[in-house]
CSV table of C-alpha atoms in Angstrom, one decimal:
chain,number,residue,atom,x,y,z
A,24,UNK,CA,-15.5,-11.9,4.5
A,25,UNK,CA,-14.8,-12.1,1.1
A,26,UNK,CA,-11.9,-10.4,-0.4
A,27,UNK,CA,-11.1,-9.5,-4.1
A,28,UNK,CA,-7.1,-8.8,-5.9
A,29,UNK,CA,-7.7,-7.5,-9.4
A,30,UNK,CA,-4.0,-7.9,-10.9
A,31,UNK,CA,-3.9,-10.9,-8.3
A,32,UNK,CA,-1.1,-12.4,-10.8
A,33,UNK,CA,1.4,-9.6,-9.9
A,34,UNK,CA,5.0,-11.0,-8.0
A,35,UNK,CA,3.8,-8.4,-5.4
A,36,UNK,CA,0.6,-10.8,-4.5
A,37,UNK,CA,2.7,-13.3,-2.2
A,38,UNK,CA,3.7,-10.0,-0.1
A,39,UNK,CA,-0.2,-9.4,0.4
A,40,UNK,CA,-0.7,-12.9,1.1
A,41,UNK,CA,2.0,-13.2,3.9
A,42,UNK,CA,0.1,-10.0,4.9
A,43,UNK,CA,-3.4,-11.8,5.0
A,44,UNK,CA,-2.4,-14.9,6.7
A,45,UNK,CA,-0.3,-13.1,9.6
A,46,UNK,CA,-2.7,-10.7,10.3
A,47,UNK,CA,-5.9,-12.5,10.1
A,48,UNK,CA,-7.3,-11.5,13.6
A,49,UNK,CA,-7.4,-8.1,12.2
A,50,UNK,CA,-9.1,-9.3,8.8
A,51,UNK,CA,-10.9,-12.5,9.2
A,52,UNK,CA,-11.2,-13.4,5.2
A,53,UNK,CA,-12.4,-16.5,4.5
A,54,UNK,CA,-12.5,-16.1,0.8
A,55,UNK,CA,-9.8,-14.5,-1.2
A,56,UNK,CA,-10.1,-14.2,-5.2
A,57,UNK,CA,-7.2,-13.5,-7.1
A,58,UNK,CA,-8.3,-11.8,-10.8
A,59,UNK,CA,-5.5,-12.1,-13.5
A,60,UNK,CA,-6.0,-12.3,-17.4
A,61,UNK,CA,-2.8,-13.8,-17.4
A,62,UNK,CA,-3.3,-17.7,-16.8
A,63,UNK,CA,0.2,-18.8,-16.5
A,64,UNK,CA,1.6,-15.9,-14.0
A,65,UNK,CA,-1.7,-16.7,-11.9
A,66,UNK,CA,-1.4,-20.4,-12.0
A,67,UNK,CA,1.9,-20.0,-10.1
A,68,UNK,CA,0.7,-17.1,-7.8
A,69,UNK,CA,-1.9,-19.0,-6.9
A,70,UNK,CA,-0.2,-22.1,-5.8
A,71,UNK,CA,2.4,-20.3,-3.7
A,72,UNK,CA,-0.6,-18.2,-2.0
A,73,UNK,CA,-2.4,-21.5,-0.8
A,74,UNK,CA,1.2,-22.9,0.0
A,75,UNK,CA,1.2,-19.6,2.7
A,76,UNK,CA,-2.3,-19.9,3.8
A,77,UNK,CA,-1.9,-23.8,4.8
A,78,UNK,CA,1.7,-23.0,6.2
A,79,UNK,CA,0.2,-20.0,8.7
A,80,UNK,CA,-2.9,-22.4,9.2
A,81,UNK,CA,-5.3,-19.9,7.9
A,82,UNK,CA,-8.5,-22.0,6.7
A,83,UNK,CA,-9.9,-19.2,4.2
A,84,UNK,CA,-10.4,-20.7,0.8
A,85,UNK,CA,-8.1,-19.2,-1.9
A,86,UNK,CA,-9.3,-19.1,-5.8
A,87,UNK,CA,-7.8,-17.6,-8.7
A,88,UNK,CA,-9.6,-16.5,-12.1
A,89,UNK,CA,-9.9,-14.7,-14.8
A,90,UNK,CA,-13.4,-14.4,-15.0
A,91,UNK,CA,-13.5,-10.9,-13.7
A,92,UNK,CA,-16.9,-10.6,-13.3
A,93,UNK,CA,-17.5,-13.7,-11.3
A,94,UNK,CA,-13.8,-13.1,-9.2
A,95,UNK,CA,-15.7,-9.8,-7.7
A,96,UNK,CA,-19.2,-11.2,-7.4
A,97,UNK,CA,-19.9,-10.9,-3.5
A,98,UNK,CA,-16.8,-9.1,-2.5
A,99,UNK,CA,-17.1,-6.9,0.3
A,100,UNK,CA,-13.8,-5.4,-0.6
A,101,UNK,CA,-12.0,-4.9,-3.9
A,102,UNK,CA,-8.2,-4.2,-4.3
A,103,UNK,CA,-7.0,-3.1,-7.5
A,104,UNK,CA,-3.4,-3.3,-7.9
A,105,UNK,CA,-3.1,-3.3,-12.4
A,106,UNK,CA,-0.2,-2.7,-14.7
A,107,UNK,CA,-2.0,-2.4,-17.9
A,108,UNK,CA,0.4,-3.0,-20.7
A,109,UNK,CA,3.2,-5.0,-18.1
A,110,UNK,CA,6.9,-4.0,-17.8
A,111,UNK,CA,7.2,-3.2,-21.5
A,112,UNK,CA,4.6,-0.3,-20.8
A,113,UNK,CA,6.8,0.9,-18.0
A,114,UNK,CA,10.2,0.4,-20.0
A,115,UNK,CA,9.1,2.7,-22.5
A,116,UNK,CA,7.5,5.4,-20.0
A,117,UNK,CA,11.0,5.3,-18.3
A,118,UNK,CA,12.4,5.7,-21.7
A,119,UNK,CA,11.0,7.8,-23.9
A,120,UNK,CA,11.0,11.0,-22.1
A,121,UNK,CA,14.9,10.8,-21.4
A,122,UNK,CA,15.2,11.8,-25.5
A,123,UNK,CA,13.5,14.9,-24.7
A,124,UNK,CA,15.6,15.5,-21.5
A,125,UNK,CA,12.9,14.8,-19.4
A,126,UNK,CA,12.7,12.2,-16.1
A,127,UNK,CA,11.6,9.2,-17.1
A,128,UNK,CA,9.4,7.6,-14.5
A,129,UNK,CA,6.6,5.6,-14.3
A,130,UNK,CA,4.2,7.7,-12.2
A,131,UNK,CA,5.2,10.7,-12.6
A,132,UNK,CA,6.4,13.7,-15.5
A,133,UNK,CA,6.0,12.1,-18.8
A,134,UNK,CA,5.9,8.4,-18.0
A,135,UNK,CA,3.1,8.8,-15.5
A,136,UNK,CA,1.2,10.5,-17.7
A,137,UNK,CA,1.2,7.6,-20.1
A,138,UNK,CA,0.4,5.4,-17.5
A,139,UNK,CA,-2.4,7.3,-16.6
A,140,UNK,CA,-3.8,7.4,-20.0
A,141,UNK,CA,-3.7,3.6,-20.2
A,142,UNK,CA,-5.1,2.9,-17.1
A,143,UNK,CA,-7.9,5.5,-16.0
A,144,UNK,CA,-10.2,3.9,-18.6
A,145,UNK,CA,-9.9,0.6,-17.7
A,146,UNK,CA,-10.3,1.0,-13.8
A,147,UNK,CA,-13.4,3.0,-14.5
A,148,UNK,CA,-14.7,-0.1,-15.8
A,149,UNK,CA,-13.6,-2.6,-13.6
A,150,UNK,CA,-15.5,-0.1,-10.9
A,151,UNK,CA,-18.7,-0.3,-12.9
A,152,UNK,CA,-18.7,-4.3,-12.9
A,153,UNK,CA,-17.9,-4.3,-9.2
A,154,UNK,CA,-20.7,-1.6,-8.3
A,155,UNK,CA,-23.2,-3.9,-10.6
A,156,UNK,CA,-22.2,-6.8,-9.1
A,157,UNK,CA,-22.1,-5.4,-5.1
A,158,UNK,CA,-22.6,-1.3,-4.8
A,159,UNK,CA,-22.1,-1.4,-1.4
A,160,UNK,CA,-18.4,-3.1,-1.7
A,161,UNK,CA,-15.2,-0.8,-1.4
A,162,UNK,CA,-12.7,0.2,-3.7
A,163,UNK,CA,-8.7,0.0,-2.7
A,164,UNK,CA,-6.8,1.6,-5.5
A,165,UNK,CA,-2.8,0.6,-5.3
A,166,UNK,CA,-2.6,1.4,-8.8
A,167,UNK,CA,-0.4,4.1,-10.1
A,168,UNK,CA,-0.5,7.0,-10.4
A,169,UNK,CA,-2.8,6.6,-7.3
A,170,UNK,CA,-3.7,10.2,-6.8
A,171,UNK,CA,-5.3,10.2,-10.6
A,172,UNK,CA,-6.8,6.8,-10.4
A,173,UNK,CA,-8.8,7.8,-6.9
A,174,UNK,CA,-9.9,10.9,-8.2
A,175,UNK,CA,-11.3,8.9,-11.6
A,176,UNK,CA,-13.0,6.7,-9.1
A,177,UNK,CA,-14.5,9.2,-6.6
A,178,UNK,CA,-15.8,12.0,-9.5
A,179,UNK,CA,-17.5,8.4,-11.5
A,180,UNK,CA,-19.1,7.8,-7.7
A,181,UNK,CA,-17.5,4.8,-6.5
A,182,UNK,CA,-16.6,4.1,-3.2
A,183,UNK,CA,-13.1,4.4,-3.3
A,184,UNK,CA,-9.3,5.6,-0.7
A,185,UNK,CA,-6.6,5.2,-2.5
A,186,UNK,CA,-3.4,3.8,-0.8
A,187,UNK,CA,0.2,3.9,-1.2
A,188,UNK,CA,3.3,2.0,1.3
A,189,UNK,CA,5.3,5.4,1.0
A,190,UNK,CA,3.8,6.5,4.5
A,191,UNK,CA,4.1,3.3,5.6
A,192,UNK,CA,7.5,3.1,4.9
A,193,UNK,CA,8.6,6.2,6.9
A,194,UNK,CA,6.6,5.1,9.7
A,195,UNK,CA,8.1,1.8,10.2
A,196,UNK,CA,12.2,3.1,9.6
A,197,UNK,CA,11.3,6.0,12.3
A,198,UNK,CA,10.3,3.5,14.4
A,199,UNK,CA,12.8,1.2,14.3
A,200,UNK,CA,15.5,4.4,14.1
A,201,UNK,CA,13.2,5.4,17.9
A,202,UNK,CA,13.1,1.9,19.2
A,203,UNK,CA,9.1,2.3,19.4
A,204,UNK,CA,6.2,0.0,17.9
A,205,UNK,CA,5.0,1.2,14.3
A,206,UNK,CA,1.8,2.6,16.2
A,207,UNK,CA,3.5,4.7,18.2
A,208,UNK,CA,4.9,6.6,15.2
A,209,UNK,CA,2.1,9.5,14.0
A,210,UNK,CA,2.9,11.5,11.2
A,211,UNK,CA,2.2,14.7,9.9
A,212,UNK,CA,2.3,13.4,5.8
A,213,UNK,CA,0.9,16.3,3.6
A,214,UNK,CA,1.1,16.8,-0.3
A,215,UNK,CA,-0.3,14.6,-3.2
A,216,UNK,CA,0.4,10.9,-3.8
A,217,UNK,CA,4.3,10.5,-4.7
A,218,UNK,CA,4.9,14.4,-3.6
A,219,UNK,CA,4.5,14.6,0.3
A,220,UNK,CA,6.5,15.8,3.1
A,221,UNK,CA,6.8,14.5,6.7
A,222,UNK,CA,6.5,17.9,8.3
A,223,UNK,CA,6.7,16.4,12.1
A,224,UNK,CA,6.7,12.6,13.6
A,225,UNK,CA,4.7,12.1,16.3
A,226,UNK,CA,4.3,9.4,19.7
A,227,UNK,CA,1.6,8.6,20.8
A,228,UNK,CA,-1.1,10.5,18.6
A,229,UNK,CA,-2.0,13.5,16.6
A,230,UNK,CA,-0.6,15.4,20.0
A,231,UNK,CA,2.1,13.4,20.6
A,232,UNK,CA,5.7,15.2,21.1
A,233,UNK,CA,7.0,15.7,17.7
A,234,UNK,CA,10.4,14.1,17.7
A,235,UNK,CA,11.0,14.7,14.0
A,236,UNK,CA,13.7,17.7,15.2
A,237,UNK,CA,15.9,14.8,17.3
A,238,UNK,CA,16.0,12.3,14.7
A,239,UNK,CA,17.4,14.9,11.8
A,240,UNK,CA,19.9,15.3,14.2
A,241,UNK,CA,20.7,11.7,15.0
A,242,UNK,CA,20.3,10.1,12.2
A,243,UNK,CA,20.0,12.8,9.3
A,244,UNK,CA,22.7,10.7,7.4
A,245,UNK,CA,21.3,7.7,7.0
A,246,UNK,CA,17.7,9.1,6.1
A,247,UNK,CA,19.2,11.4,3.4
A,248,UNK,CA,21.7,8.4,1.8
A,249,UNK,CA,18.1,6.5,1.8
A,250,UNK,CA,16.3,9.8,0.1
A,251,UNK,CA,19.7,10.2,-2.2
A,252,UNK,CA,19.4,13.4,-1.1
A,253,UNK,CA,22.9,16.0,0.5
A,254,UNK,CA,21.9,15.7,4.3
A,255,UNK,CA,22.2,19.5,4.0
A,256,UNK,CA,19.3,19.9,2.1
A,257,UNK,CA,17.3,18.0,4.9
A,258,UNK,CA,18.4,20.4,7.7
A,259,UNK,CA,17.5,23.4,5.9
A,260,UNK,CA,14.3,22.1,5.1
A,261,UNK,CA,13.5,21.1,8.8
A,262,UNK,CA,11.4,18.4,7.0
A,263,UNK,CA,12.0,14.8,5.2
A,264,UNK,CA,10.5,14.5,2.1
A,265,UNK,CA,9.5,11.3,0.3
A,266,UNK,CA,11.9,10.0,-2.2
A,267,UNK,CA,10.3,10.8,-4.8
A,268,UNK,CA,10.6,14.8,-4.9
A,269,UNK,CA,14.1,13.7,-5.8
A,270,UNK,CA,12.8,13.7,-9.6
A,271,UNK,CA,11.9,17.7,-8.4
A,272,UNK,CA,14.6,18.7,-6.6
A,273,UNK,CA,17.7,17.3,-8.2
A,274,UNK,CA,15.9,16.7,-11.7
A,275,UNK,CA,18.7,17.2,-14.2
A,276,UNK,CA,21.2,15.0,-11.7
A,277,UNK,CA,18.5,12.3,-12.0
A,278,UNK,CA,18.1,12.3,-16.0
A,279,UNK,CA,22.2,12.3,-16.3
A,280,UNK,CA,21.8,9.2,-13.7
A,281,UNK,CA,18.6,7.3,-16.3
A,282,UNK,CA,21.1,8.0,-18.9
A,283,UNK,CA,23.7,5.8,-17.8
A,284,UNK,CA,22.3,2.4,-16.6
A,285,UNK,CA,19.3,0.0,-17.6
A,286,UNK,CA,16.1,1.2,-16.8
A,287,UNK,CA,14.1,0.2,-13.0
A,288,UNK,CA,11.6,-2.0,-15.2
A,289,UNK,CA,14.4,-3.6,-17.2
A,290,UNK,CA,15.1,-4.9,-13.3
A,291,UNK,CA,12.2,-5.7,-12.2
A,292,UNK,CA,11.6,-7.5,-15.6
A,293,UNK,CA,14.5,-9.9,-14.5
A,294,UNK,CA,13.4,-10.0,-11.1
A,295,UNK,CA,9.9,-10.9,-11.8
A,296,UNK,CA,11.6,-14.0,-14.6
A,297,UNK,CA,13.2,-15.0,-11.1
A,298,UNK,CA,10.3,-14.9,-8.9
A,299,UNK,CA,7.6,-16.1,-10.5
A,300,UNK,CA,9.9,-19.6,-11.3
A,301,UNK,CA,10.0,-19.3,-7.5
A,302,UNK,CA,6.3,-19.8,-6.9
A,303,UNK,CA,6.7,-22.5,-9.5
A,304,UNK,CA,8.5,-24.5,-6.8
A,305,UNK,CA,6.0,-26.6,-5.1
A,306,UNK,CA,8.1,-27.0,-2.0
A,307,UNK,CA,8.1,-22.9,-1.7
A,308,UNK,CA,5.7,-22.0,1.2
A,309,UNK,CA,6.9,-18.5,2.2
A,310,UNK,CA,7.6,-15.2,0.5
A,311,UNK,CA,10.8,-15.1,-0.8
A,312,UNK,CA,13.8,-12.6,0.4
A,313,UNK,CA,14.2,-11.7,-3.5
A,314,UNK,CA,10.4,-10.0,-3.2
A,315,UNK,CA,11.8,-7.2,-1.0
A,316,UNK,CA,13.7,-6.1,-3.5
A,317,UNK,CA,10.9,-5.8,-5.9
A,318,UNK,CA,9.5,-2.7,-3.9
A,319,UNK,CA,5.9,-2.5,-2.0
A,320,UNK,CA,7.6,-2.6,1.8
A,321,UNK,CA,4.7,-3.0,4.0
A,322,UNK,CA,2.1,-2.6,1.3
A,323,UNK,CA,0.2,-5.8,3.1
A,324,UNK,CA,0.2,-4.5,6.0
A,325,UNK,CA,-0.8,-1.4,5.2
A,326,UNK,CA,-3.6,-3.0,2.8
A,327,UNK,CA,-4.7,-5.2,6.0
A,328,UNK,CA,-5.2,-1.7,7.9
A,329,UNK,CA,-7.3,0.0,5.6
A,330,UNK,CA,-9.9,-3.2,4.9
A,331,UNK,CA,-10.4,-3.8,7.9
A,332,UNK,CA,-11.1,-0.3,8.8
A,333,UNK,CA,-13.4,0.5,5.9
A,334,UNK,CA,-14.8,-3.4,6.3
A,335,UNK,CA,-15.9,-2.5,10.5
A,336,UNK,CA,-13.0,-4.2,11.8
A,337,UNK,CA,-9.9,-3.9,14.0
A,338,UNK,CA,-7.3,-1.4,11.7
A,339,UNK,CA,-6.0,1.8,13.2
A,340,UNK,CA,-7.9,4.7,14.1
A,341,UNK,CA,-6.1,6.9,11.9
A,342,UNK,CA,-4.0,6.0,8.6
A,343,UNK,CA,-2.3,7.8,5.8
A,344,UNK,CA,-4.3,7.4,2.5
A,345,UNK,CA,-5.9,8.9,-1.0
A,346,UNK,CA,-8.9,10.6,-1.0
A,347,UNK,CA,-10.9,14.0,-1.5
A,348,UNK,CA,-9.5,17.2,0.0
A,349,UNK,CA,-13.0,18.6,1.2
A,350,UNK,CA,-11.1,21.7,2.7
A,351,UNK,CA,-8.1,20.1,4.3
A,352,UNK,CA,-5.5,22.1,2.0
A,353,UNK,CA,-7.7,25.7,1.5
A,354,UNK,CA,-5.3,26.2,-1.3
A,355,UNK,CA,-6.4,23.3,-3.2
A,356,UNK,CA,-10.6,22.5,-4.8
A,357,UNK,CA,-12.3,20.3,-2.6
A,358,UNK,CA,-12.9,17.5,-5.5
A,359,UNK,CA,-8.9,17.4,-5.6
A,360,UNK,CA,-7.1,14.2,-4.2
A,361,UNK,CA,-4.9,14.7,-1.6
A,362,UNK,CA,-2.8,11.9,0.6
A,363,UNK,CA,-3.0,12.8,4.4
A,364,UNK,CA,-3.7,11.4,7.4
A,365,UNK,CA,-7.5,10.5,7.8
A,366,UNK,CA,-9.9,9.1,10.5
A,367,UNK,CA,-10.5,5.9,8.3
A,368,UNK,CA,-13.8,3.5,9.4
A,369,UNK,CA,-17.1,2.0,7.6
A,370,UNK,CA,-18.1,5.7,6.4
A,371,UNK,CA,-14.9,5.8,4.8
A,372,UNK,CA,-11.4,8.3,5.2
A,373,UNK,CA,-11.7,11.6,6.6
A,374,UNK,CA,-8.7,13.7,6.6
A,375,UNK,CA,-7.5,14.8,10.1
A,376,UNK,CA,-7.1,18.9,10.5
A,377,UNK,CA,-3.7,19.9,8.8
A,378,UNK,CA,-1.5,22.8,9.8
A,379,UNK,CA,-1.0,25.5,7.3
A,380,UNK,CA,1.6,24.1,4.7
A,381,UNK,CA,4.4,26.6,4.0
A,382,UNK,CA,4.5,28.2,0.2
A,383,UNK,CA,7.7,26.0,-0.5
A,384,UNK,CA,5.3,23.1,-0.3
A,385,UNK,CA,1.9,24.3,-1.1
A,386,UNK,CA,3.0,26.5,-4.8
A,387,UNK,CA,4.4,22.4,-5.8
A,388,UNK,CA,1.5,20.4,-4.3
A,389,UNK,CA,-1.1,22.8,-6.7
A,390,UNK,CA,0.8,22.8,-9.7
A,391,UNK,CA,0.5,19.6,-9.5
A,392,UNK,CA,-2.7,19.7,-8.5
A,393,UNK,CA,-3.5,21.7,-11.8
A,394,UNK,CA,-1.5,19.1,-13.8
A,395,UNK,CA,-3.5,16.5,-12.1
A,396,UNK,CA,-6.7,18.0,-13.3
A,397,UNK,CA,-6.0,18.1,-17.2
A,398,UNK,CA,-4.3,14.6,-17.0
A,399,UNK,CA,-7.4,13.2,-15.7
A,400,UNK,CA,-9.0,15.6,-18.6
A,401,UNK,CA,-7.1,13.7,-21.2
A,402,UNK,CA,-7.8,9.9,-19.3
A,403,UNK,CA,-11.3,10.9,-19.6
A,404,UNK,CA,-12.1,12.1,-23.1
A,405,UNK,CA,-8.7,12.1,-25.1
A,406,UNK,CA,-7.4,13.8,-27.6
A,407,UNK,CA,-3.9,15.5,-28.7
A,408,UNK,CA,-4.2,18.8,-27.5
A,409,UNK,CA,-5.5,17.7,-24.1
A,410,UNK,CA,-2.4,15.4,-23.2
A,411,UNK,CA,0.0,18.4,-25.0
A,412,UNK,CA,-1.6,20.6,-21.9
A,413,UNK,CA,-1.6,18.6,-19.1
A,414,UNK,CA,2.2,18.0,-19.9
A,415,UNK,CA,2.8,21.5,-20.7
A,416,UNK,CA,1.4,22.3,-17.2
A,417,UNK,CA,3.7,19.5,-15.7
A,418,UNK,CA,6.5,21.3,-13.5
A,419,UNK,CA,8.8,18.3,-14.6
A,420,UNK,CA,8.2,19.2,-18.5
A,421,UNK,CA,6.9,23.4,-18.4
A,422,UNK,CA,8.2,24.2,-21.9
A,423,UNK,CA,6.2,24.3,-25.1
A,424,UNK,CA,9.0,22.6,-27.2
A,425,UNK,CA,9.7,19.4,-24.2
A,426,UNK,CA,5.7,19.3,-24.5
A,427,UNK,CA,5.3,18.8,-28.2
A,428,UNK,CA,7.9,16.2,-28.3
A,429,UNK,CA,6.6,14.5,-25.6
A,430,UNK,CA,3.5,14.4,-26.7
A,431,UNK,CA,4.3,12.7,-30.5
A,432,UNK,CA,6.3,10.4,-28.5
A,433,UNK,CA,3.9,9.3,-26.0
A,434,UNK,CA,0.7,9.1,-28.3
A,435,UNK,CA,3.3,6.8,-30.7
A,436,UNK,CA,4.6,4.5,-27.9
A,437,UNK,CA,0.7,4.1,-26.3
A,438,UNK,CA,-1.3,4.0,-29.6
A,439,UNK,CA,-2.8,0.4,-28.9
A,440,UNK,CA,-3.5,1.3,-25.2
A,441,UNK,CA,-5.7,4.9,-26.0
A,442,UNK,CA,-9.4,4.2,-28.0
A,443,UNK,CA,-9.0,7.2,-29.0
A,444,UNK,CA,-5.5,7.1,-31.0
């Protein structure tokens, strides 16, 4: 099995590696490719993944190029995990906006729109060069905004899920919070990628007793101090939501916060300086404790899952992941990407029956929906007026004047990264 990371030179790769080489009775690769334009950062990458591989004894073969076309030649599965235009691309999204009083975030208001503008285009052709070279390999999108680029991929025809370690984050700290094994922890995860809700947490299955009620209870502190939200909020809501509905529900708290300290990628910009001289170290043969901090918890693991499920193998009958709504959310088009739990194997993810979602959740998840829609509009085919809209539409931004201003500001600060500009 032959395995291809495009952005294999990210500081997240060692965490997909230590993934790989634990787990390789549920994916047997024997040839892993890491893709990186940059030489240097992939040099080092690549050295500390073969250092894991030989320490875990696992015998696949490990290369590293940039030669994208040759890196995805054969691959029966492709995971794309890209930052086009690095940290300084996400400094600026998390910047920017803030003059406008505005969140600034990378995948989502402002910022994510920006970063969907620079990246839609070039993961549509990275797609068409795997398809030429393999048609029948699949697509793993980790890139942000994942809901965006999955839909971009599905509507072009590609064989695509899109996947994110939120889910998989939940279901591990409710485990351990339980004292059960990860796969005893279902959950009932509804929304959009980066705007979901855990509605009930199951054992045992789609059936299981929902236990959701008796952990609020328990341990409602510590999950709101992780979701920086008032425990309060939690218990009237009967639900926990992911982290990031923080940027909706306490928005102006959250700009005040941005205002006041460096930004996240001015952090992970340091962290990454640290890291990657790290991997330089040739007696390094593990994945350092400083990469938890970097974020992705679990993404390998969850990575492992879905290949091996879409690949015929071992993963989980049923896993949390991006794809088309076909019905599951009546409220939504069918062509719209939701993130839900699917019945995931070779034909792909099919999402599992959800429950009716209350209007608190539903009126969010299709204005975003709607937003969604004219970003990938603007991705697609450009223009002023069409990224003016899609932010205009954006519940984070919603006024004319924020709009306008964002837009100047985000056309200036992506001008090399947009054909069009």
């Amino acid at each position: 099995m032959k395995l291809t990371v495009v952005g294999g030179g990210s500081t997240y790769t060692p965490e997909l590696i230590d993934g790989f080489a634990r787990l390789r009775d549920t994916l047997p690769i024997t040839e892993l490719v890491l893709v990186d334009p940059a030489a240097d950062r992939l040099h080092l990458v690549g050295g500390l993944a073969r250092r894991i591989f030989a320490k875990q004894d696992h015998e696949g073969k490990i290369t590293t190029t940039s030669d994208l076309d040759a890196g995805v030649d054969g691959a029966d599965a492709v995971l794309l995990q890209l930052r086009v235009g690095g940290q300084a691309a996400r400094e600026q999204d998390e910047t920017w906006p803030l003059e406008c009083g505005c969140v600034g975030q990378e995948t989502t208001g402002a910022g994510g729109l920006a970063k969907a503008l620079r990246t839609v285009p070039v993961v549509l052709d990275i797609a068409e060069r795997v398809r030429r070279a393999n048609p029948d390999a699949w697509i793993i999108d980790f890139t942000n905004p994942v809901g965006i680029v999955t839909r971009a991929l599905l509507q072009a025809g590609h064989k695509a899920v899109g996947l994110c370690n939120v889910a998989i984050g939940f279901q591990r700290k409710f485990a351990g919070l339980l004292g059960v094994a990860p796969s005893e922890v279902h959950l009932d995860h509804v929304g959009l990628n980066h705007l979901t809700w855990e509605r009930a947490v199951r054992l045992g299955g789609p059936e299981g007793e929902n236990v959701l009620p008796r952990l609020l209870a328990e341990h409602g502190d510590a999950i709101a101090d992780d979701l920086r939200l008032p425990r309060p909020v939690l218990d009237r809501l009967g639900v926990v939501p992911s982290y990031y509905l923080r940027y909706f529900y306490a928005h102006d708290e959250v700009v005040r916060e941005l205002g006041t300290k460096p930004s996240r990628a001015a952090e992970v910009a340091a962290m990454e300086k640290e890291l990657l001289g790290m991997y330089g170290d040739p007696a390094l043969d593990e994945k350092p404790a400083l990469l938890a901090k970097r974020g992705g918890a679990f993404y390998s693991e969850a990575a492992v899952d879905l290949a091996a499920s879409l690949l015929g193998g071992g993963g989980s009958p049923y896993q949390v992941v991006n794809t088309y709504n076909n019905g599951t959310l009546p409220f939504l088009p069918d062509d719209a990407v939701i993130e839900t739990q699917a019945a995931v194997g070779a034909h792909g993810a099919a999402p599992l029956p959800v429950a009716p979602v209350d209007p608190l959740y539903a009126g969010l998840v299709a204005n975003v929906t709607a937003y969604e829609d004219l970003a990938l509009e603007a991705a697609l085919h450009g223009g002023r007026d069409r990224v003016f809209k899609a932010l205009l539409a954006h519940p984070l931004v919603g006024q004319y004047a924020y709009a306008d201003g964002l837009t100047d500001r985000l056309i200036a600060h992506n001008r090399e990264h947009l054909a069009w500009a």
